[in-house]
Amino acid sequence: FTFDYKSSNPSPAGGLYCEFHAVTTAPAWYLGASSFPISGIAASLGTYDPNEVYLNYFVKADENLPNAGSQMILKAGPKSYKLLEDITWTGWKLISHKLSDFKSSTGDALHTTDISEVVLQLGSQPEATTELKVMYDFILLTSGGPLFKD
């Protein structure tokens, strides 16, 4: 599993982006992850309502490697809340989700903006695979609406 910053073919945000790449000998669903802490962010957002806060990010996958998915996890208290999305498009795409769209393993929706960590997970979907490459850029929380409206 490698995590690297790249500059070739950047997202619309420009500059560097992060690239996750993993190769295994047998097909797998989970190929690695990286995380970063964001403790104390809730006070800066102006609301504790997860229906009012959006996680926005650019994402793409290597078009030559099928079964890539965007797997984002938010940690709040002792629980983790996940959002999975099959990457079925070509090139960069801006994704925006309300924090309340993230669900725990028991199906409970994230109920607060007081999140402590963001996890970017490299996983295959809908089928297990031996190699994946997914790129993320410009991960941003917005309050009151998504970064851009359709």
PDB file of N, CA and C in Angstrom, residues 11 13 36 38 45 50 52-59 70 72 74 83 85 92-99 101-102 115 118 120 135-150:
ATOM      1  N   SER A  11      -6.678  17.709 -10.104  1.00  0.00           N
ATOM      2  CA  SER A  11      -8.114  17.966 -10.063  1.00  0.00           C
ATOM      3  C   SER A  11      -8.373  19.420 -10.454  1.00  0.00           C
ATOM      4  N   ALA A  13      -9.171  21.651  -8.615  1.00  0.00           N
ATOM      5  CA  ALA A  13      -8.643  22.498  -7.539  1.00  0.00           C
ATOM      6  C   ALA A  13      -7.183  22.876  -7.802  1.00  0.00           C
ATOM      7  N   PHE A  36      -6.571  11.314   9.053  1.00  0.00           N
ATOM      8  CA  PHE A  36      -6.053  12.546   9.649  1.00  0.00           C
ATOM      9  C   PHE A  36      -7.042  13.053  10.686  1.00  0.00           C
ATOM     10  N   ILE A  38      -9.193  15.685  13.003  1.00  0.00           N
ATOM     11  CA  ILE A  38      -9.803  17.015  12.860  1.00  0.00           C
ATOM     12  C   ILE A  38     -10.558  17.398  14.135  1.00  0.00           C
ATOM     13  N   LEU A  45     -17.647  25.246  12.703  1.00  0.00           N
ATOM     14  CA  LEU A  45     -18.677  25.081  11.683  1.00  0.00           C
ATOM     15  C   LEU A  45     -19.931  25.905  11.959  1.00  0.00           C
ATOM     16  N   PRO A  50     -25.737  17.612  11.749  1.00  0.00           N
ATOM     17  CA  PRO A  50     -25.074  16.962  10.623  1.00  0.00           C
ATOM     18  C   PRO A  50     -25.853  17.068   9.309  1.00  0.00           C
ATOM     19  N   GLU A  52     -26.725  19.925   8.213  1.00  0.00           N
ATOM     20  CA  GLU A  52     -26.332  21.250   7.723  1.00  0.00           C
ATOM     21  C   GLU A  52     -24.869  21.323   7.287  1.00  0.00           C
ATOM     22  N   VAL A  53     -24.113  20.246   7.503  1.00  0.00           N
ATOM     23  CA  VAL A  53     -22.684  20.252   7.181  1.00  0.00           C
ATOM     24  C   VAL A  53     -22.406  19.193   6.105  1.00  0.00           C
ATOM     25  N   TYR A  54     -21.624  19.579   5.110  1.00  0.00           N
ATOM     26  CA  TYR A  54     -21.314  18.722   3.973  1.00  0.00           C
ATOM     27  C   TYR A  54     -19.820  18.439   3.910  1.00  0.00           C
ATOM     28  N   LEU A  55     -19.490  17.195   3.557  1.00  0.00           N
ATOM     29  CA  LEU A  55     -18.118  16.823   3.238  1.00  0.00           C
ATOM     30  C   LEU A  55     -18.017  16.841   1.717  1.00  0.00           C
ATOM     31  N   ASN A  56     -17.151  17.688   1.194  1.00  0.00           N
ATOM     32  CA  ASN A  56     -16.962  17.860  -0.249  1.00  0.00           C
ATOM     33  C   ASN A  56     -15.544  17.408  -0.604  1.00  0.00           C
ATOM     34  N   TYR A  57     -15.390  16.738  -1.731  1.00  0.00           N
ATOM     35  CA  TYR A  57     -14.059  16.308  -2.156  1.00  0.00           C
ATOM     36  C   TYR A  57     -14.074  15.915  -3.630  1.00  0.00           C
ATOM     37  N   PHE A  58     -12.932  16.055  -4.263  1.00  0.00           N
ATOM     38  CA  PHE A  58     -12.740  15.547  -5.617  1.00  0.00           C
ATOM     39  C   PHE A  58     -12.183  14.131  -5.506  1.00  0.00           C
ATOM     40  N   VAL A  59     -12.636  13.242  -6.404  1.00  0.00           N
ATOM     41  CA  VAL A  59     -12.149  11.865  -6.402  1.00  0.00           C
ATOM     42  C   VAL A  59     -12.148  11.321  -7.826  1.00  0.00           C
ATOM     43  N   SER A  70     -14.926   4.902  -3.665  1.00  0.00           N
ATOM     44  CA  SER A  70     -14.584   5.920  -2.684  1.00  0.00           C
ATOM     45  C   SER A  70     -15.157   5.461  -1.355  1.00  0.00           C
ATOM     46  N   MET A  72     -15.152   6.631   2.475  1.00  0.00           N
ATOM     47  CA  MET A  72     -14.833   7.657   3.472  1.00  0.00           C
ATOM     48  C   MET A  72     -15.425   7.219   4.807  1.00  0.00           C
ATOM     49  N   LEU A  74     -15.894   8.635   8.890  1.00  0.00           N
ATOM     50  CA  LEU A  74     -15.788   9.703   9.878  1.00  0.00           C
ATOM     51  C   LEU A  74     -15.911   9.080  11.247  1.00  0.00           C
ATOM     52  N   LEU A  83     -19.291   5.929   4.361  1.00  0.00           N
ATOM     53  CA  LEU A  83     -20.038   6.221   3.143  1.00  0.00           C
ATOM     54  C   LEU A  83     -19.251   5.620   1.983  1.00  0.00           C
ATOM     55  N   GLU A  85     -19.037   4.684  -2.209  1.00  0.00           N
ATOM     56  CA  GLU A  85     -19.529   5.102  -3.514  1.00  0.00           C
ATOM     57  C   GLU A  85     -18.685   4.444  -4.597  1.00  0.00           C
ATOM     58  N   TRP A  92     -11.904  13.373 -12.821  1.00  0.00           N
ATOM     59  CA  TRP A  92     -12.229  13.905 -11.503  1.00  0.00           C
ATOM     60  C   TRP A  92     -13.717  14.221 -11.393  1.00  0.00           C
ATOM     61  N   LYS A  93     -14.276  14.002 -10.198  1.00  0.00           N
ATOM     62  CA  LYS A  93     -15.674  14.352  -9.924  1.00  0.00           C
ATOM     63  C   LYS A  93     -15.743  14.941  -8.521  1.00  0.00           C
ATOM     64  N   LEU A  94     -16.499  16.041  -8.382  1.00  0.00           N
ATOM     65  CA  LEU A  94     -16.733  16.630  -7.067  1.00  0.00           C
ATOM     66  C   LEU A  94     -17.896  15.903  -6.417  1.00  0.00           C
ATOM     67  N   ILE A  95     -17.664  15.383  -5.224  1.00  0.00           N
ATOM     68  CA  ILE A  95     -18.682  14.678  -4.445  1.00  0.00           C
ATOM     69  C   ILE A  95     -19.006  15.541  -3.231  1.00  0.00           C
ATOM     70  N   SER A  96     -20.288  15.643  -2.897  1.00  0.00           N
ATOM     71  CA  SER A  96     -20.718  16.359  -1.691  1.00  0.00           C
ATOM     72  C   SER A  96     -21.775  15.521  -0.988  1.00  0.00           C
ATOM     73  N   HIS A  97     -21.564  15.266   0.300  1.00  0.00           N
ATOM     74  CA  HIS A  97     -22.527  14.506   1.099  1.00  0.00           C
ATOM     75  C   HIS A  97     -22.736  15.192   2.439  1.00  0.00           C
ATOM     76  N   LYS A  98     -23.984  15.198   2.892  1.00  0.00           N
ATOM     77  CA  LYS A  98     -24.266  15.660   4.252  1.00  0.00           C
ATOM     78  C   LYS A  98     -23.595  14.700   5.224  1.00  0.00           C
ATOM     79  N   LEU A  99     -23.149  15.204   6.346  1.00  0.00           N
ATOM     80  CA  LEU A  99     -22.556  14.315   7.353  1.00  0.00           C
ATOM     81  C   LEU A  99     -23.570  13.271   7.804  1.00  0.00           C
ATOM     82  N   ASP A 101     -25.445  11.583   6.031  1.00  0.00           N
ATOM     83  CA  ASP A 101     -25.461  10.469   5.070  1.00  0.00           C
ATOM     84  C   ASP A 101     -24.528   9.340   5.501  1.00  0.00           C
ATOM     85  N   PHE A 102     -23.583   9.622   6.391  1.00  0.00           N
ATOM     86  CA  PHE A 102     -22.643   8.609   6.869  1.00  0.00           C
ATOM     87  C   PHE A 102     -23.346   7.725   7.889  1.00  0.00           C
ATOM     88  N   ILE A 115     -16.761  15.560  14.904  1.00  0.00           N
ATOM     89  CA  ILE A 115     -16.004  14.408  14.418  1.00  0.00           C
ATOM     90  C   ILE A 115     -14.529  14.586  14.778  1.00  0.00           C
ATOM     91  N   VAL A 118     -10.975  11.769  10.006  1.00  0.00           N
ATOM     92  CA  VAL A 118     -11.425  11.398   8.664  1.00  0.00           C
ATOM     93  C   VAL A 118     -10.505  10.287   8.179  1.00  0.00           C
ATOM     94  N   LEU A 120      -9.643   7.848   4.870  1.00  0.00           N
ATOM     95  CA  LEU A 120      -9.778   7.556   3.446  1.00  0.00           C
ATOM     96  C   LEU A 120      -9.336   6.101   3.275  1.00  0.00           C
ATOM     97  N   MET A 135      -7.591   8.433  -6.229  1.00  0.00           N
ATOM     98  CA  MET A 135      -7.018   9.736  -5.929  1.00  0.00           C
ATOM     99  C   MET A 135      -8.067  10.649  -5.297  1.00  0.00           C
ATOM    100  N   TYR A 136      -7.647  11.431  -4.293  1.00  0.00           N
ATOM    101  CA  TYR A 136      -8.512  12.393  -3.608  1.00  0.00           C
ATOM    102  C   TYR A 136      -7.852  13.765  -3.620  1.00  0.00           C
ATOM    103  N   ASP A 137      -8.701  14.799  -3.639  1.00  0.00           N
ATOM    104  CA  ASP A 137      -8.193  16.158  -3.549  1.00  0.00           C
ATOM    105  C   ASP A 137      -9.243  17.072  -2.933  1.00  0.00           C
ATOM    106  N   PHE A 138      -8.772  18.145  -2.332  1.00  0.00           N
ATOM    107  CA  PHE A 138      -9.588  19.253  -1.849  1.00  0.00           C
ATOM    108  C   PHE A 138     -10.730  18.788  -0.943  1.00  0.00           C
ATOM    109  N   ILE A 139     -10.381  18.093   0.121  1.00  0.00           N
ATOM    110  CA  ILE A 139     -11.378  17.638   1.087  1.00  0.00           C
ATOM    111  C   ILE A 139     -11.741  18.831   1.962  1.00  0.00           C
ATOM    112  N   LEU A 140     -13.035  19.193   1.938  1.00  0.00           N
ATOM    113  CA  LEU A 140     -13.480  20.433   2.566  1.00  0.00           C
ATOM    114  C   LEU A 140     -14.845  20.255   3.210  1.00  0.00           C
ATOM    115  N   LEU A 141     -14.998  20.717   4.448  1.00  0.00           N
ATOM    116  CA  LEU A 141     -16.303  20.758   5.103  1.00  0.00           C
ATOM    117  C   LEU A 141     -16.935  22.120   4.856  1.00  0.00           C
ATOM    118  N   THR A 142     -18.217  22.129   4.481  1.00  0.00           N
ATOM    119  CA  THR A 142     -18.959  23.373   4.311  1.00  0.00           C
ATOM    120  C   THR A 142     -20.211  23.315   5.169  1.00  0.00           C
ATOM    121  N   SER A 143     -20.632  24.471   5.643  1.00  0.00           N
ATOM    122  CA  SER A 143     -21.810  24.580   6.502  1.00  0.00           C
ATOM    123  C   SER A 143     -22.928  25.287   5.734  1.00  0.00           C
ATOM    124  N   GLY A 144     -24.143  24.742   5.809  1.00  0.00           N
ATOM    125  CA  GLY A 144     -25.298  25.367   5.164  1.00  0.00           C
ATOM    126  C   GLY A 144     -25.602  24.854   3.776  1.00  0.00           C
ATOM    127  N   GLY A 145     -24.688  24.114   3.161  1.00  0.00           N
ATOM    128  CA  GLY A 145     -24.923  23.562   1.829  1.00  0.00           C
ATOM    129  C   GLY A 145     -23.650  22.990   1.253  1.00  0.00           C
ATOM    130  N   PRO A 146     -23.772  22.278   0.131  1.00  0.00           N
ATOM    131  CA  PRO A 146     -22.577  21.731  -0.518  1.00  0.00           C
ATOM    132  C   PRO A 146     -21.720  22.850  -1.102  1.00  0.00           C
ATOM    133  N   LEU A 147     -20.514  22.520  -1.493  1.00  0.00           N
ATOM    134  CA  LEU A 147     -19.594  23.510  -2.052  1.00  0.00           C
ATOM    135  C   LEU A 147     -20.210  24.174  -3.286  1.00  0.00           C
ATOM    136  N   PHE A 148     -20.757  23.361  -4.186  1.00  0.00           N
ATOM    137  CA  PHE A 148     -21.461  23.882  -5.363  1.00  0.00           C
ATOM    138  C   PHE A 148     -22.810  23.195  -5.462  1.00  0.00           C
ATOM    139  N   LYS A 149     -23.813  23.916  -5.883  1.00  0.00           N
ATOM    140  CA  LYS A 149     -25.131  23.340  -6.108  1.00  0.00           C
ATOM    141  C   LYS A 149     -25.302  23.080  -7.590  1.00  0.00           C
ATOM    142  N   ASP A 150     -26.019  22.002  -7.905  1.00  0.00           N
ATOM    143  CA  ASP A 150     -26.250  21.651  -9.327  1.00  0.00           C
ATOM    144  C   ASP A 150     -27.041  22.719 -10.036  1.00  0.00           C
TER     145      ASP A 150
END
